[in-house]
Short mmCIF file of C-alpha atoms and ligand atoms in Angstrom, two decimals:
data_model
loop_
_atom_site.label_atom_id
_atom_site.label_comp_id
_atom_site.label_asym_id
_atom_site.label_seq_id
_atom_site.Cartn_x
_atom_site.Cartn_y
_atom_site.Cartn_z
CA MET I 1 -42.01 23.23 11.09
CA ASN I 2 -41.01 26.24 9.12
CA ASP I 3 -40.52 26.61 5.39
CA ASN I 4 -39.63 30.26 5.44
CA GLY I 5 -37.71 30.89 8.62
CA CYS I 6 -35.09 33.62 8.42
CA MET I 7 -31.56 32.37 8.99
CA ASN I 8 -29.87 33.62 12.12
CA PRO I 9 -27.02 35.98 11.15
CA HIS I 10 -25.73 35.92 14.74
CA GLU I 11 -25.44 32.14 15.05
CA LEU I 12 -21.77 32.49 16.06
CA GLU I 13 -22.92 33.85 19.41
CA LEU I 14 -24.31 30.37 20.21
CA HIS I 15 -22.21 27.37 21.19
CA TYR I 16 -22.66 23.94 19.64
CA PRO I 17 -21.04 21.39 21.99
CA TRP I 18 -21.00 18.69 19.27
CA HIS I 19 -19.88 21.10 16.54
CA ASP I 20 -20.82 19.56 13.18
CA ALA I 21 -21.32 16.00 14.45
CA LEU I 22 -24.66 14.43 13.61
CA PRO I 23 -26.19 11.34 15.21
CA ASP I 24 -25.84 7.91 13.64
CA PRO I 25 -29.25 7.13 12.05
CA ALA I 26 -29.79 3.94 14.08
CA LEU I 27 -27.67 4.54 17.19
CA GLY I 28 -28.45 8.18 17.82
CA LEU I 29 -26.02 10.29 19.83
CA GLN I 30 -26.00 10.56 23.61
CA VAL I 31 -26.19 14.25 24.58
CA ALA I 32 -26.81 13.88 28.33
CA PRO I 33 -27.01 10.86 30.69
CA GLY I 34 -29.86 8.72 29.32
CA VAL I 35 -30.78 11.29 26.65
CA TYR I 36 -30.21 10.41 22.99
CA TRP I 37 -30.50 12.61 19.93
CA LEU I 38 -32.13 11.12 16.82
CA ARG I 39 -32.29 13.00 13.55
CA MET I 40 -34.72 12.01 10.79
CA GLU I 41 -35.16 13.31 7.26
CA LEU I 42 -38.16 15.39 6.26
CA PRO I 43 -39.43 15.78 2.68
CA PHE I 44 -39.63 19.58 2.97
CA ALA I 45 -37.41 22.64 2.53
CA LEU I 46 -36.75 22.15 6.24
CA ASN I 47 -35.15 18.78 5.67
CA HIS I 48 -34.84 17.18 9.10
CA ILE I 49 -36.34 16.91 12.57
CA ASN I 50 -34.67 16.00 15.85
CA LEU I 51 -36.34 13.47 18.13
CA TRP I 52 -35.24 12.53 21.63
CA LEU I 53 -35.01 9.16 23.35
CA LEU I 54 -35.07 9.24 27.15
CA ARG I 55 -34.08 6.13 29.07
CA ASP I 56 -37.01 5.32 31.33
CA GLU I 57 -38.58 2.77 33.62
CA VAL I 58 -42.29 2.49 34.31
CA ASP I 59 -43.69 0.01 36.85
CA GLY I 60 -40.39 -1.84 36.96
CA ILE I 61 -40.22 -2.21 33.17
CA ALA I 62 -37.11 -0.77 31.52
CA GLY I 63 -37.62 1.06 28.26
CA TRP I 64 -37.81 4.47 26.66
CA THR I 65 -39.83 7.61 26.55
CA VAL I 66 -39.66 9.14 23.09
CA VAL I 67 -40.20 12.82 22.44
CA ASP I 68 -41.69 13.52 18.99
CA CYS I 69 -42.12 11.05 16.14
CA CYS I 70 -41.45 12.38 12.58
CA VAL I 71 -43.96 12.31 9.69
CA ASP I 72 -45.47 9.01 8.61
CA ARG I 73 -43.69 7.79 5.50
CA PRO I 74 -41.81 4.58 4.69
CA ALA I 75 -38.35 6.11 5.13
CA SER I 76 -39.13 7.29 8.68
CA ARG I 77 -40.65 3.94 9.67
CA ALA I 78 -37.55 2.19 8.30
CA GLN I 79 -35.24 4.44 10.31
CA TRP I 80 -37.30 3.87 13.46
CA LYS I 81 -36.92 0.10 12.99
CA GLY I 82 -33.15 0.53 13.02
CA VAL I 83 -33.49 2.63 16.19
CA PHE I 84 -35.61 -0.06 17.89
CA SER I 85 -32.86 -2.65 17.59
CA HIS I 86 -29.79 -0.41 17.99
CA ALA I 87 -30.28 2.77 20.04
CA MET I 88 -33.18 1.26 22.01
CA GLN I 89 -31.42 -2.11 22.45
CA ALA I 90 -34.73 -3.87 21.81
CA LEU I 91 -36.29 -2.33 24.93
CA PRO I 92 -39.87 -1.10 24.52
CA ILE I 93 -41.21 2.42 24.16
CA LEU I 94 -43.11 3.10 27.40
CA ARG I 95 -44.62 6.41 26.40
CA VAL I 96 -44.70 8.81 23.48
CA ILE I 97 -44.52 12.51 24.31
CA VAL I 98 -45.43 14.91 21.49
CA THR I 99 -44.42 18.56 21.94
CA HIS I 100 -47.12 19.78 19.53
CA MET I 101 -49.46 18.70 16.76
CA HIS I 102 -47.49 19.60 13.64
CA PRO I 103 -47.12 16.65 11.25
CA ASP I 104 -43.35 16.28 11.68
CA HIS I 105 -43.86 15.85 15.43
CA ILE I 106 -47.05 13.78 15.64
CA GLY I 107 -47.08 11.91 12.30
CA LEU I 108 -45.92 8.51 13.52
CA ALA I 109 -47.38 8.71 17.05
CA HIS I 110 -50.20 6.32 16.10
CA TRP I 111 -47.71 3.74 14.82
CA LEU I 112 -45.34 3.97 17.78
CA CYS I 113 -48.16 3.95 20.35
CA GLU I 114 -49.85 0.98 18.73
CA ARG I 115 -46.71 -1.05 18.21
CA PHE I 116 -45.66 -0.73 21.88
CA GLN I 117 -49.09 -0.27 23.44
CA ALA I 118 -47.67 2.98 24.78
CA PRO I 119 -49.73 6.02 25.77
CA LEU I 120 -49.50 9.36 23.95
CA TRP I 121 -48.75 12.37 26.17
CA ILE I 122 -49.64 15.74 24.63
CA SER I 123 -51.51 18.95 25.52
CA ALA I 124 -55.27 18.59 25.18
CA THR I 125 -55.39 21.62 22.87
CA ASP I 126 -52.98 20.03 20.42
CA PHE I 127 -54.56 16.59 20.65
CA TYR I 128 -58.01 17.86 19.75
CA THR I 129 -56.66 20.20 17.06
CA ALA I 130 -54.85 17.27 15.45
CA ARG I 131 -57.93 15.08 15.69
CA SER I 132 -60.16 17.68 14.07
CA LEU I 133 -57.64 18.18 11.26
CA ALA I 134 -57.33 14.45 10.71
CA LEU I 135 -61.11 14.07 10.52
CA GLY I 136 -61.87 17.16 8.49
CA ARG I 137 -60.43 18.44 5.27
CA HIS I 138 -58.95 21.69 6.45
CA TYR I 139 -55.32 22.48 7.04
CA HIS I 140 -54.29 25.70 5.38
CA GLY I 141 -56.55 24.67 2.49
CA GLY I 142 -60.07 24.64 1.09
CA ASP I 143 -62.49 27.47 0.22
CA GLY I 144 -62.18 29.18 3.61
CA ALA I 145 -58.40 29.36 3.35
CA ALA I 146 -58.55 30.60 -0.28
CA GLN I 147 -60.97 33.35 0.78
CA PHE I 148 -58.70 34.25 3.68
CA PHE I 149 -55.62 34.59 1.47
CA ALA I 150 -57.59 36.57 -1.15
CA GLN I 151 -58.74 38.99 1.50
CA HIS I 152 -55.11 39.47 2.52
CA GLY I 153 -54.04 40.37 -0.99
CA LEU I 154 -53.13 37.08 -2.68
CA THR I 155 -54.42 37.67 -6.22
CA ASP I 156 -52.73 34.97 -8.34
CA PRO I 157 -55.65 32.76 -9.49
CA ASP I 158 -53.41 29.68 -9.82
CA ALA I 159 -52.18 30.11 -6.24
CA LEU I 160 -55.75 30.51 -4.96
CA GLU I 161 -56.85 27.43 -6.90
CA ALA I 162 -53.94 25.49 -5.41
CA VAL I 163 -54.96 26.61 -1.89
CA ARG I 164 -58.55 25.48 -2.59
CA ASP I 165 -57.20 22.07 -3.61
CA ARG I 166 -54.79 21.77 -0.68
CA LEU I 167 -57.10 19.61 1.36
CA ASP I 168 -55.12 16.57 2.38
CA PHE I 169 -51.90 18.21 3.57
CA PHE I 170 -52.29 17.03 7.17
CA LYS I 171 -53.75 13.62 6.36
CA ARG I 172 -50.96 12.75 3.97
CA LEU I 173 -48.38 13.17 6.71
CA VAL I 174 -50.57 12.06 9.63
CA PRO I 175 -52.79 9.26 8.29
CA ALA I 176 -53.97 8.23 11.77
CA LEU I 177 -53.82 9.34 15.39
CA PRO I 178 -54.05 7.52 18.70
CA LEU I 179 -57.63 7.52 19.97
CA THR I 180 -56.66 8.37 23.54
CA PHE I 181 -54.07 10.53 25.26
CA ARG I 182 -52.63 11.61 28.59
CA ARG I 183 -52.98 15.32 29.07
CA LEU I 184 -49.90 17.50 29.50
CA MET I 185 -50.43 20.83 31.24
CA ASP I 186 -48.12 23.73 32.00
CA GLY I 187 -45.79 23.15 34.94
CA GLN I 188 -46.55 19.45 35.16
CA GLN I 189 -43.86 17.28 36.69
CA LEU I 190 -43.00 13.99 35.02
CA MET I 191 -40.63 11.37 36.36
CA ILE I 192 -38.63 10.03 33.43
CA GLY I 193 -35.79 7.62 34.12
CA GLY I 194 -35.81 8.59 37.80
CA ARG I 195 -35.40 12.28 36.97
CA GLU I 196 -37.91 15.05 37.29
CA TRP I 197 -38.87 16.87 34.08
CA ARG I 198 -41.20 19.87 34.04
CA THR I 199 -43.39 20.98 31.16
CA ILE I 200 -43.32 24.60 29.98
CA ALA I 201 -46.27 25.60 27.81
CA GLY I 202 -45.68 27.92 24.87
CA TYR I 203 -48.01 29.69 22.46
CA GLY I 204 -47.89 31.35 19.06
CA HIS I 205 -46.37 28.48 17.06
CA ALA I 206 -48.82 25.69 17.83
CA PRO I 207 -52.05 25.78 19.86
CA GLU I 208 -50.34 24.68 23.11
CA HIS I 209 -46.75 23.58 22.71
CA MET I 210 -45.04 21.70 25.54
CA ALA I 211 -41.31 22.08 26.09
CA LEU I 212 -39.63 19.87 28.70
CA HIS I 213 -37.04 20.97 31.22
CA CYS I 214 -34.93 18.74 33.45
CA ALA I 215 -33.15 20.79 36.14
CA SER I 216 -30.94 17.93 37.32
CA LEU I 217 -29.64 17.31 33.78
CA ASN I 218 -29.69 21.03 32.96
CA VAL I 219 -31.44 20.16 29.68
CA LEU I 220 -34.31 21.87 27.88
CA ILE I 221 -36.16 20.04 25.10
CA SER I 222 -37.32 23.22 23.41
CA GLY I 223 -39.32 21.69 20.58
CA ASP I 224 -40.02 24.36 17.97
CA MET I 225 -40.22 27.24 20.47
CA VAL I 226 -36.50 28.04 20.45
CA LEU I 227 -34.47 27.07 17.37
CA PRO I 228 -30.82 28.07 16.92
CA ARG I 229 -30.62 28.77 13.19
CA ILE I 230 -34.08 29.62 11.89
CA SER I 231 -36.84 31.68 13.42
CA THR I 232 -39.88 29.68 14.51
CA ASN I 233 -42.88 29.91 12.20
CA VAL I 234 -45.43 32.22 13.79
CA SER I 235 -48.50 32.65 11.60
CA VAL I 236 -52.09 33.81 11.57
CA PHE I 237 -54.32 31.11 10.03
CA ASP I 238 -57.82 31.28 8.57
CA THR I 239 -59.26 29.31 11.50
CA GLU I 240 -58.36 32.11 13.94
CA PRO I 241 -58.26 35.15 11.66
CA GLU I 242 -57.86 37.84 14.33
CA SER I 243 -55.19 36.13 16.43
CA ASP I 244 -51.97 37.73 17.70
CA PRO I 245 -49.55 34.79 17.65
CA LEU I 246 -46.37 36.89 17.54
CA THR I 247 -47.10 38.54 20.89
CA LEU I 248 -47.98 35.12 22.31
CA PHE I 249 -44.74 33.69 20.96
CA LEU I 250 -42.50 36.48 22.28
CA ASP I 251 -44.17 36.30 25.70
CA SER I 252 -43.76 32.51 25.69
CA ILE I 253 -40.01 32.46 24.96
CA ASP I 254 -39.49 34.84 27.88
CA ARG I 255 -40.70 32.00 30.08
CA PHE I 256 -37.40 30.21 29.31
CA ALA I 257 -35.31 33.22 30.31
CA ALA I 258 -35.11 32.19 33.97
CA LEU I 259 -33.38 28.88 33.12
CA PRO I 260 -29.64 28.66 33.80
CA GLU I 261 -27.29 30.33 31.31
CA ASP I 262 -25.54 27.02 30.52
CA THR I 263 -28.74 25.03 29.85
CA LEU I 264 -28.23 22.52 27.05
CA VAL I 265 -31.02 23.27 24.57
CA LEU I 266 -32.31 20.38 22.45
CA PRO I 267 -34.26 21.97 19.56
CA SER I 268 -36.46 20.18 17.01
CA HIS I 269 -34.46 21.58 14.11
CA GLY I 270 -30.76 22.41 13.99
CA LYS I 271 -28.19 21.21 16.53
CA PRO I 272 -28.12 21.07 20.34
CA PHE I 273 -26.71 24.33 21.67
CA THR I 274 -26.01 26.47 24.69
CA GLY I 275 -26.73 30.18 24.77
CA LEU I 276 -30.46 30.11 25.50
CA GLN I 277 -30.67 33.69 26.80
CA VAL I 278 -28.62 34.96 23.87
CA ARG I 279 -30.98 33.23 21.47
CA ILE I 280 -34.06 34.64 23.23
CA ARG I 281 -32.56 38.13 22.93
CA GLN I 282 -31.75 37.52 19.24
CA LEU I 283 -35.32 36.43 18.55
CA HIS I 284 -36.70 39.54 20.23
CA GLU I 285 -34.31 41.75 18.24
CA HIS I 286 -35.15 39.92 15.01
CA HIS I 287 -38.89 40.43 15.44
CA ASP I 288 -38.48 44.01 16.73
CA ASP I 289 -36.55 44.83 13.53
CA ARG I 290 -39.24 43.19 11.37
CA LEU I 291 -41.98 45.06 13.25
CA ARG I 292 -40.16 48.34 12.63
CA GLU I 293 -39.89 47.56 8.91
CA VAL I 294 -43.56 46.62 8.71
CA MET I 295 -44.53 49.83 10.51
CA GLN I 296 -42.40 51.88 8.09
CA ALA I 297 -44.04 50.21 5.09
CA CYS I 298 -47.50 50.98 6.49
CA HIS I 299 -46.50 54.61 6.99
CA GLN I 300 -45.76 54.85 3.26
CA ARG I 301 -49.13 53.39 2.18
CA PRO I 302 -51.84 51.16 3.62
CA CYS I 303 -50.43 47.61 3.34
CA SER I 304 -52.08 44.23 2.98
CA ALA I 305 -50.25 41.11 4.20
CA ALA I 306 -49.27 40.39 0.58
CA ASP I 307 -47.71 43.88 0.33
CA ILE I 308 -45.54 43.03 3.34
CA LEU I 309 -44.04 39.90 1.72
CA PRO I 310 -41.11 41.69 -0.03
CA VAL I 311 -40.39 43.52 3.24
CA LEU I 312 -40.07 40.32 5.30
CA PHE I 313 -39.05 37.82 2.60
CA PRO I 314 -36.71 39.40 0.08
CA ARG I 315 -36.27 36.12 -1.83
CA GLU I 316 -38.44 34.39 -4.44
CA LEU I 317 -41.22 32.23 -2.92
CA ASP I 318 -43.28 29.51 -4.60
CA TRP I 319 -47.06 29.60 -4.03
CA HIS I 320 -46.92 27.17 -1.09
CA GLN I 321 -44.23 29.23 0.64
CA THR I 322 -46.16 32.38 -0.26
CA THR I 323 -49.19 31.24 1.74
CA PHE I 324 -47.06 30.50 4.80
CA ALA I 325 -45.26 33.82 4.34
CA ILE I 326 -48.61 35.65 4.24
CA GLY I 327 -49.46 34.01 7.56
CA GLU I 328 -46.16 35.28 9.01
CA SER I 329 -46.64 38.77 7.56
CA LEU I 330 -50.06 38.87 9.15
CA ALA I 331 -48.58 37.85 12.48
CA HIS I 332 -46.43 41.00 12.38
CA LEU I 333 -49.31 43.22 11.21
CA HIS I 334 -51.57 41.79 13.92
CA ALA I 335 -48.98 42.34 16.67
CA LEU I 336 -48.92 46.02 15.70
CA TRP I 337 -52.71 46.12 15.36
CA HIS I 338 -53.34 44.50 18.77
CA LYS I 339 -51.05 46.94 20.51
CA GLY I 340 -52.83 49.83 18.84
CA ALA I 341 -50.16 51.00 16.37
CA LEU I 342 -52.01 49.88 13.22
CA GLN I 343 -55.63 49.58 12.29
CA PRO I 344 -57.16 47.39 9.56
CA HIS I 345 -59.68 48.55 7.00
CA ARG I 346 -61.09 47.03 3.84
CA ASP I 347 -60.32 48.63 0.48
CA ALA I 348 -62.73 48.83 -2.48
CA LEU I 349 -61.70 45.33 -3.62
CA GLY I 350 -62.35 43.81 -0.19
CA VAL I 351 -58.63 43.49 0.66
CA LEU I 352 -57.69 44.14 4.30
CA ARG I 353 -55.09 46.89 4.61
CA PHE I 354 -53.33 48.22 7.67
CA SER I 355 -52.57 51.90 8.33
CA PRO I 356 -51.06 53.70 11.31
CA SER I 357 -53.70 54.35 13.96
CA ALA I 358 -54.89 57.88 14.40
CA VAL I 359 -54.73 57.39 18.15
CA SER I 360 -51.38 56.81 19.83
CA PRO I 361 -50.45 53.19 20.59
CA ARG I 362 -51.40 51.67 23.89
CA PRO I 363 -48.39 51.43 26.21
ZN1 ZN Q 1 -43.97 23.03 14.68
#
């Protein structure tokens, strides 16, 4: 999910086959043979998630494979119950595929898997990350996170206190997880409803995101890796403080570039669209522009991640958005650092600041 994503000013270059139509809450909307679009509300600034129902048959039993689940809250469970009897025509869920471990995608997996005795399919990296977050008390919160944000220039004591207290963010939205899973790996072929789907791993947004491509339907379930309207959240977090998620993300979306021009893209947020290559180019241009602006700012004075916020996010942010925005600012600083254009150093107050490298960037 993404609280801060920049809106796409070039959205008109994309094509929305269903225009402004949205799926019926209980019936969904068929977007390809045997593929149904469900849209559920989210209690965040990003106010909805798309889920996908794929008509399936396993061991002679007719039913559904669902892709992604929504957060666990009464309103989502109630909507699912309508889906069970209408869109799903009372047929069972045969498996639950989760593209990645963010709460809006995995929240209700435990409930769906248990109710239908269906297995969870997910990457091992995301399964174990989710499990450790559900067991522990860390998800962008606690002392470690507060220290991390302070070292990147967040000085507001109330904001730091709020970060220290933000301990149950994951658990609130994902109160339980299935105990077992089936492992998804890059390039894996799955037969769903008699059609072959192939997984495409992606990095930089989640530990190991799995998109799904079906060549015979010409459909890509892109998850959060390619979104039409907002840019995917790509952040450095306190658990991996030296990571370079933006480079990982940009390399990952290039893996979709070889798919056909007219691929129907089913994103987790926004509407189904065509124009995949255009969107990949837009995302590269968007981040290239941001990287240029960040570099310029660092040429003027050594910048912390907090100093970069007004460069990347010209609007007012609350403290919660500020912490996510710092993670995104850091992703841009780190991309420049890892390619040798910037170097970090600590100032007298212990804040990490980035300046242009004395040596020329690595090619
Ligand atoms: Zn996500």
